[in-house]
Tab-separated table of C-alpha atoms in Angstrom:
chain	number	residue	atom	x	y	z
A	992	MET	CA	33.675	-52.727	70.554
A	993	PRO	CA	30.499	-53.788	72.573
A	994	THR	CA	30.334	-57.124	74.390
A	995	LEU	CA	27.166	-59.365	74.197
A	996	ASN	CA	26.412	-61.472	77.172
A	997	CYS	CA	23.416	-63.958	76.937
A	998	GLU	CA	22.183	-67.369	77.846
A	999	ILE	CA	21.827	-70.074	75.231
A	1000	SER	CA	20.849	-73.722	75.213
A	1001	GLN	CA	23.402	-76.458	75.662
A	1002	SER	CA	22.804	-77.745	72.151
A	1003	LEU	CA	23.781	-74.316	70.706
A	1004	TRP	CA	26.874	-74.200	72.960
A	1005	THR	CA	27.846	-77.656	71.784
A	1006	ALA	CA	27.349	-76.805	68.216
A	1007	LEU	CA	29.418	-73.568	68.572
A	1008	GLN	CA	32.281	-75.436	70.190
A	1009	ALA	CA	32.261	-77.974	67.236
A	1010	ALA	CA	32.291	-75.189	64.678
A	1011	THR	CA	35.210	-73.422	66.307
A	1012	GLY	CA	37.154	-76.621	66.227
A	1013	GLU	CA	36.291	-77.479	62.643
A	1014	SER	CA	36.743	-73.971	60.970
A	1015	GLY	CA	39.422	-72.452	63.202
A	1016	GLU	CA	37.238	-69.376	63.640
A	1017	THR	CA	36.912	-67.783	66.858
A	1018	LEU	CA	33.744	-67.989	68.834
A	1019	SER	CA	33.258	-64.190	68.546
A	1020	HIS	CA	33.551	-64.377	64.715
A	1021	ILE	CA	31.100	-67.169	64.339
A	1022	VAL	CA	28.459	-65.486	66.624
A	1023	SER	CA	28.966	-62.200	64.843
A	1024	ARG	CA	28.728	-63.636	61.408
A	1025	ALA	CA	25.404	-65.612	62.487
A	1026	LEU	CA	24.078	-62.562	63.697
A	1027	ALA	CA	24.894	-60.363	60.788
A	1028	ASP	CA	23.361	-62.975	58.393
A	1029	THR	CA	20.132	-63.056	60.512
A	1030	LEU	CA	19.822	-59.170	60.684
A	1031	GLN	CA	21.168	-58.717	57.165
A	1032	VAL	CA	23.941	-56.532	58.071
A	1033	ASP	CA	27.444	-56.613	56.380
A	1034	HIS	CA	29.384	-57.326	59.552
A	1035	GLY	CA	33.086	-57.290	59.251
A	1036	THR	CA	32.983	-57.214	55.492
A	1037	LEU	CA	34.694	-55.083	52.849
A	1038	PHE	CA	32.597	-54.336	49.893
A	1039	GLN	CA	34.524	-53.305	46.770
A	1040	VAL	CA	33.364	-51.847	43.449
A	1041	SER	CA	35.398	-52.927	40.542
A	1042	THR	CA	39.174	-53.774	40.572
A	1043	SER	CA	42.362	-51.721	40.700
A	1044	GLY	CA	43.358	-53.484	37.421
A	1045	ALA	CA	40.399	-52.067	35.748
A	1046	LEU	CA	41.113	-48.557	37.088
A	1047	VAL	CA	44.776	-48.913	35.806
A	1048	GLU	CA	43.546	-49.482	32.434
A	1049	GLY	CA	41.307	-46.499	32.379
A	1050	LEU	CA	37.890	-47.922	33.128
A	1051	PHE	CA	36.565	-44.901	34.881
A	1052	GLN	CA	32.826	-45.339	34.088
A	1053	GLY	CA	30.092	-45.769	36.808
A	1054	VAL	CA	29.489	-49.073	38.288
A	1055	VAL	CA	27.324	-48.499	41.167
A	1056	SER	CA	25.815	-45.249	42.823
A	1057	VAL	CA	26.849	-43.687	46.058
A	1058	GLY	CA	23.351	-44.684	47.352
A	1059	THR	CA	24.097	-48.346	46.745
A	1060	LEU	CA	27.668	-47.924	48.490
A	1061	ARG	CA	25.734	-46.584	51.609
A	1062	GLU	CA	23.890	-49.979	51.915
A	1063	HIS	CA	27.290	-51.762	52.327
A	1064	GLY	CA	29.240	-49.301	54.523
A	1065	ASP	CA	29.580	-46.129	56.331
A	1066	PHE	CA	33.319	-45.853	56.054
A	1067	GLY	CA	35.610	-45.985	52.899
A	1068	LEU	CA	37.280	-44.432	50.082
A	1069	GLY	CA	37.369	-44.343	46.184
A	1070	THR	CA	36.803	-42.144	43.328
A	1071	PHE	CA	34.072	-40.952	40.862
A	1072	VAL	CA	33.174	-41.112	37.108
A	1073	ASP	CA	36.053	-40.025	34.855
A	1074	LEU	CA	38.312	-40.144	38.075
A	1075	ASP	CA	36.747	-36.782	39.017
A	1076	GLY	CA	38.211	-36.384	42.506
A	1077	GLU	CA	38.752	-38.465	45.485
A	1078	MET	CA	36.022	-40.044	47.721
A	1079	ILE	CA	35.986	-40.391	51.420
A	1080	ALA	CA	33.079	-41.965	53.578
A	1081	LEU	CA	33.113	-41.025	57.215
A	1082	ASP	CA	30.584	-41.476	59.884
A	1083	GLY	CA	28.073	-42.300	57.107
A	1084	ALA	CA	28.830	-39.033	55.215
A	1085	PHE	CA	30.128	-39.302	51.563
A	1086	PHE	CA	32.365	-36.574	50.304
A	1087	GLN	CA	33.758	-35.707	46.874
A	1088	MET	CA	37.060	-33.901	47.014
A	1089	ARG	CA	37.860	-32.285	43.548
A	1090	GLY	CA	40.906	-31.249	41.755
A	1091	ASP	CA	40.179	-27.478	42.174
A	1092	GLY	CA	40.389	-27.820	45.996
A	1093	SER	CA	36.541	-27.870	46.626
A	1094	ILE	CA	34.845	-30.437	48.820
A	1095	ARG	CA	31.272	-31.370	48.606
A	1096	ARG	CA	28.815	-33.891	49.944
A	1097	ALA	CA	28.327	-36.697	47.253
A	1098	GLU	CA	24.778	-37.224	45.961
A	1099	ASP	CA	23.214	-40.654	46.252
A	1100	ASP	CA	22.757	-40.848	42.479
A	1101	GLN	CA	26.433	-40.088	41.700
A	1102	GLN	CA	28.147	-43.055	39.843
A	1103	VAL	CA	31.298	-44.656	41.158
A	1104	PRO	CA	33.863	-46.592	39.083
A	1105	PHE	CA	35.985	-47.841	42.074
A	1106	ALA	CA	35.490	-47.851	45.880
A	1107	ILE	CA	35.976	-49.852	49.105
A	1108	VAL	CA	33.635	-49.509	52.022
A	1109	THR	CA	32.702	-51.279	55.275
A	1110	HIS	CA	30.738	-50.798	58.409
A	1111	PHE	CA	33.609	-49.709	60.577
A	1112	ALA	CA	33.593	-51.556	64.012
A	1113	PRO	CA	37.245	-51.033	65.431
A	1114	GLU	CA	38.855	-52.412	68.503
A	1115	ALA	CA	39.671	-50.037	71.461
A	1116	PRO	CA	41.596	-47.055	70.146
A	1117	VAL	CA	45.275	-46.437	70.913
A	1118	THR	CA	47.505	-43.323	70.709
A	1119	LEU	CA	50.353	-43.579	68.226
A	1120	ALA	CA	53.899	-42.262	68.919
A	1121	PRO	CA	54.941	-39.106	67.039
A	1122	PHE	CA	55.667	-39.553	63.322
A	1123	ALA	CA	57.424	-37.169	60.932
A	1124	SER	CA	56.700	-39.019	57.690
A	1125	ILE	CA	54.292	-41.540	56.115
A	1126	HIS	CA	57.034	-44.027	56.262
A	1127	GLU	CA	57.255	-43.593	59.980
A	1128	LEU	CA	53.392	-43.854	60.170
A	1129	VAL	CA	53.255	-47.043	58.186
A	1130	ALA	CA	55.853	-48.579	60.372
A	1131	GLN	CA	53.722	-48.139	63.380
A	1132	LEU	CA	50.501	-49.387	61.553
A	1133	ASP	CA	52.390	-52.534	60.291
A	1134	ALA	CA	53.645	-53.379	63.897
A	1135	LEU	CA	49.998	-53.439	64.960
A	1136	ARG	CA	48.763	-55.777	62.055
A	1137	HIS	CA	50.377	-59.011	63.261
A	1138	THR	CA	49.567	-60.681	59.881
A	1139	ASP	CA	50.038	-59.574	56.149
A	1140	ASN	CA	47.230	-61.974	55.036
A	1141	VAL	CA	43.879	-60.393	56.023
A	1142	PHE	CA	42.454	-56.867	55.422
A	1143	PHE	CA	42.473	-54.021	57.891
A	1144	ALA	CA	40.506	-50.724	58.137
A	1145	VAL	CA	41.953	-47.848	60.061
A	1146	ARG	CA	40.914	-44.415	61.223
A	1147	LEU	CA	43.511	-41.897	62.513
A	1148	SER	CA	42.139	-38.721	64.193
A	1149	GLY	CA	43.777	-35.753	65.705
A	1150	HIS	CA	46.026	-32.673	65.025
A	1151	PHE	CA	48.368	-33.276	62.144
A	1152	ALA	CA	51.530	-31.092	61.704
A	1153	ARG	CA	51.464	-31.657	58.045
A	1154	VAL	CA	49.340	-33.447	55.332
A	1155	HIS	CA	50.270	-33.513	51.738
A	1156	ASN	CA	47.386	-34.817	49.528
A	1157	ARG	CA	46.806	-35.467	45.754
A	1158	VAL	CA	43.281	-35.289	44.160
A	1159	ALA	CA	42.748	-36.730	40.843
A	1160	CYS	CA	41.570	-34.392	38.105
A	1161	LYS	CA	39.066	-35.491	35.693
A	1162	ALA	CA	40.537	-37.901	33.145
A	1163	GLY	CA	40.677	-37.087	29.504
A	1164	ALA	CA	39.204	-39.507	26.923
A	1165	HIS	CA	41.133	-42.880	26.693
A	1166	GLU	CA	43.556	-41.970	29.451
A	1167	THR	CA	44.905	-44.846	31.848
A	1168	LEU	CA	45.368	-44.252	35.471
A	1169	VAL	CA	49.032	-43.205	35.096
A	1170	GLN	CA	48.354	-40.562	32.407
A	1171	ALA	CA	45.487	-39.266	34.313
A	1172	THR	CA	47.408	-38.871	37.725
A	1173	SER	CA	50.229	-37.242	35.788
A	1174	HIS	CA	48.063	-34.064	35.831
A	1175	GLN	CA	46.725	-34.416	39.261
A	1176	ALA	CA	46.443	-31.605	41.653
A	1177	GLU	CA	48.436	-31.585	44.915
A	1178	PHE	CA	47.791	-29.709	48.143
A	1179	GLU	CA	49.576	-29.361	51.409
A	1180	CYS	CA	48.138	-28.312	54.820
A	1181	ARG	CA	49.838	-27.591	58.077
A	1182	ASP	CA	48.520	-27.756	61.676
A	1183	VAL	CA	45.192	-29.167	60.671
A	1184	ASP	CA	42.582	-31.237	62.700
A	1185	GLY	CA	41.033	-34.114	60.761
A	1186	SER	CA	40.856	-37.764	60.132
A	1187	MET	CA	42.710	-40.250	57.930
A	1188	ILE	CA	40.880	-43.326	57.009
A	1189	GLY	CA	42.106	-46.242	54.809
A	1190	PHE	CA	42.728	-49.872	54.262
A	1191	TRP	CA	45.351	-52.510	54.301
A	1192	THR	CA	45.139	-54.900	51.398
A	1193	PRO	CA	47.248	-58.183	51.227
A	1194	SER	CA	49.713	-58.531	48.348
A	1195	TYR	CA	47.866	-61.617	47.123
A	1196	ALA	CA	44.970	-59.339	46.264
A	1197	LYS	CA	47.167	-57.464	43.677
A	1198	GLY	CA	45.050	-56.803	40.525
A	1199	LEU	CA	41.804	-56.613	42.693
A	1200	GLY	CA	42.853	-54.011	45.287
A	1201	VAL	CA	45.628	-51.586	46.098
A	1202	PRO	CA	48.186	-53.682	47.969
A	1203	GLY	CA	49.600	-52.176	51.207
A	1204	TRP	CA	48.132	-49.120	52.747
A	1205	HIS	CA	45.780	-46.785	50.832
A	1206	VAL	CA	44.779	-43.686	52.846
A	1207	HIS	CA	42.555	-40.621	52.297
A	1208	PHE	CA	42.282	-37.523	54.634
A	1209	LEU	CA	39.495	-35.063	55.448
A	1210	SER	CA	39.851	-32.113	57.698
A	1211	ASP	CA	37.276	-31.491	60.522
A	1212	ASP	CA	36.099	-28.375	58.731
A	1213	HIS	CA	35.760	-30.168	55.435
A	1214	ARG	CA	37.892	-27.713	53.544
A	1215	PHE	CA	40.970	-29.855	52.854
A	1216	GLY	CA	41.276	-33.533	51.759
A	1217	GLY	CA	42.460	-36.072	49.375
A	1218	HIS	CA	44.631	-39.137	48.903
A	1219	VAL	CA	47.520	-38.968	51.306
A	1220	LEU	CA	50.941	-38.866	50.015
A	1221	GLU	CA	52.957	-37.598	53.141
A	1222	CYS	CA	52.068	-36.683	56.628
A	1223	ALA	CA	53.269	-35.918	60.053
A	1224	GLY	CA	51.604	-35.964	63.381
A	1225	ASP	CA	51.725	-36.172	67.246
A	1226	ALA	CA	49.504	-37.944	69.634
A	1227	ILE	CA	47.153	-39.252	66.851
A	1228	THR	CA	44.420	-41.695	67.877
A	1229	LEU	CA	44.228	-44.824	65.885
A	1230	ALA	CA	41.146	-47.118	65.717
A	1231	MET	CA	41.721	-50.369	63.671
A	1232	GLU	CA	39.579	-53.335	62.580
A	1233	ARG	CA	40.644	-56.640	61.289
A	1234	ILE	CA	38.522	-57.668	58.388
A	1235	GLU	CA	38.366	-61.286	57.064
A	1236	ASP	CA	35.470	-61.108	54.649
A	1237	PHE	CA	35.760	-59.566	51.251
A	1238	ARG	CA	33.088	-58.971	48.488
A	1239	ILE	CA	33.372	-57.462	45.178
A	1240	ALA	CA	31.006	-56.101	42.516
A	1241	ILE	CA	32.209	-56.914	39.145
A	1242	PRO	CA	31.341	-54.472	36.408
A	1243	GLU	CA	29.192	-55.831	33.608
A	1244	SER	CA	29.932	-53.246	30.943
A	1245	ALA	CA	31.317	-54.072	27.532
A	1246	ASP	CA	34.501	-52.298	28.126
A	1247	PHE	CA	35.181	-54.235	31.278
A	1248	LEU	CA	34.369	-57.410	29.792
A	1249	ALA	CA	36.594	-56.907	26.767
A	1250	ALA	CA	39.518	-55.429	28.791
A	1251	ASP	CA	42.863	-57.190	29.177
A	1252	LEU	CA	43.373	-57.241	32.932
A	1253	SER	CA	45.958	-59.878	33.039
A	1254	GLY	CA	48.970	-57.303	33.394
A	1255	ASP	CA	51.110	-56.618	36.525
A	1256	THR	CA	49.488	-53.464	38.221
A	1257	THR	CA	52.449	-52.982	40.626
A	1258	GLN	CA	54.436	-50.420	38.631
A	1259	ALA	CA	51.428	-48.443	37.390
A	1260	LEU	CA	49.861	-48.272	40.893
A	1261	ASP	CA	53.322	-47.220	42.326
A	1262	THR	CA	53.625	-44.455	39.724
A	1263	ALA	CA	50.059	-43.188	40.449
A	1264	GLU	CA	50.790	-43.020	44.206
A	1265	ARG	CA	53.848	-40.833	43.807
A	1266	VAL	CA	54.111	-37.022	44.414
A	1267	GLN	CA	53.993	-35.508	40.958
A	1268	LYS	CA	54.491	-31.782	41.475
A	1269	PRO	CA	55.066	-29.042	44.099
A	1270	ALA	CA	51.989	-28.797	46.189
A	1271	SER	CA	49.642	-25.948	46.631
A	1272	THR	CA	49.277	-24.659	50.168
A	1273	ALA	CA	45.729	-24.958	51.642
C-alpha cells in the first residue's frame, strides 16, 4: 500500500491527535477516511447489495445494475437475476460464470440481486504454505485475521493443483436458495493458474452477509470459474485487506418489503455451500 508523506499545520496535527484519542482509530485510518470523503472515493468500504437472508428466501430479482456496482468497487462477488450464475469482479472487470460452464463479461445494464464489492487496497502480499484442502487454506487465512469482528477481503493468486467450483443454475419460479442450489452445476479443474477472491464476514452480520469465508475463483484464461467448494495449492500469493466500513443497499421492491426475513439463515447457507453432486472436469 502506498505511503503518504506531507507537511501539515500544527493545528491539524493537534486535531488529529485528539481524534485518535477520542475515537480509538489509527491516524492512518482517520487521514484515509478524510481524504476519501473529500475525493468522493469509497476507501476501505464494503458495499453490499441486498442481504443473504433475502437470497435464502428466493428474492432473486435485480436491485442494482453492474454499472452501479462499478461505482462502488473494482473487486467482489455476487450473482445475477434469477440466480443465473456466479459473479466475480477482478481488476475492475465483472464476469458472469454460468451453469453451462461458459464465462462472459457482464454488461453494465445487467441487474444484480446480491453482491459485495470494494476498491481493493491490500497490505503487502505474503506466500502461503501448501494446502491440500479448503479447510487447510481457511486455517491459514484465519491465522492472519487477528480478529473475528471486522471484515476482510482477500485475493489468492498462483498455480492451483485443484479447484472444485459450483455455479448456480437459473432458479425456477418461487424456488428458495436451497432448492435452487440443489440443481447447481459443479466443475473441477486441476493444474490451473488463476485467482480466488473473497470476503470474511463476522458472525454478528448473519442475516445480512454470509458469515465466514465466501470465495469465488476465475482462471487466468477466463475459461473456468465459480464459487469455491474445495481447492489445493502450493506457493499461492495472498493479498489481504482489513475493512471496517460496511454499507448496504436495501431493496425497495414489494416482495422484499413483504418478506419474512426474521429466520435463522445458518442451516440454509450451510446447505447451499455444500458439494451437491460429482463435478464435471473442466
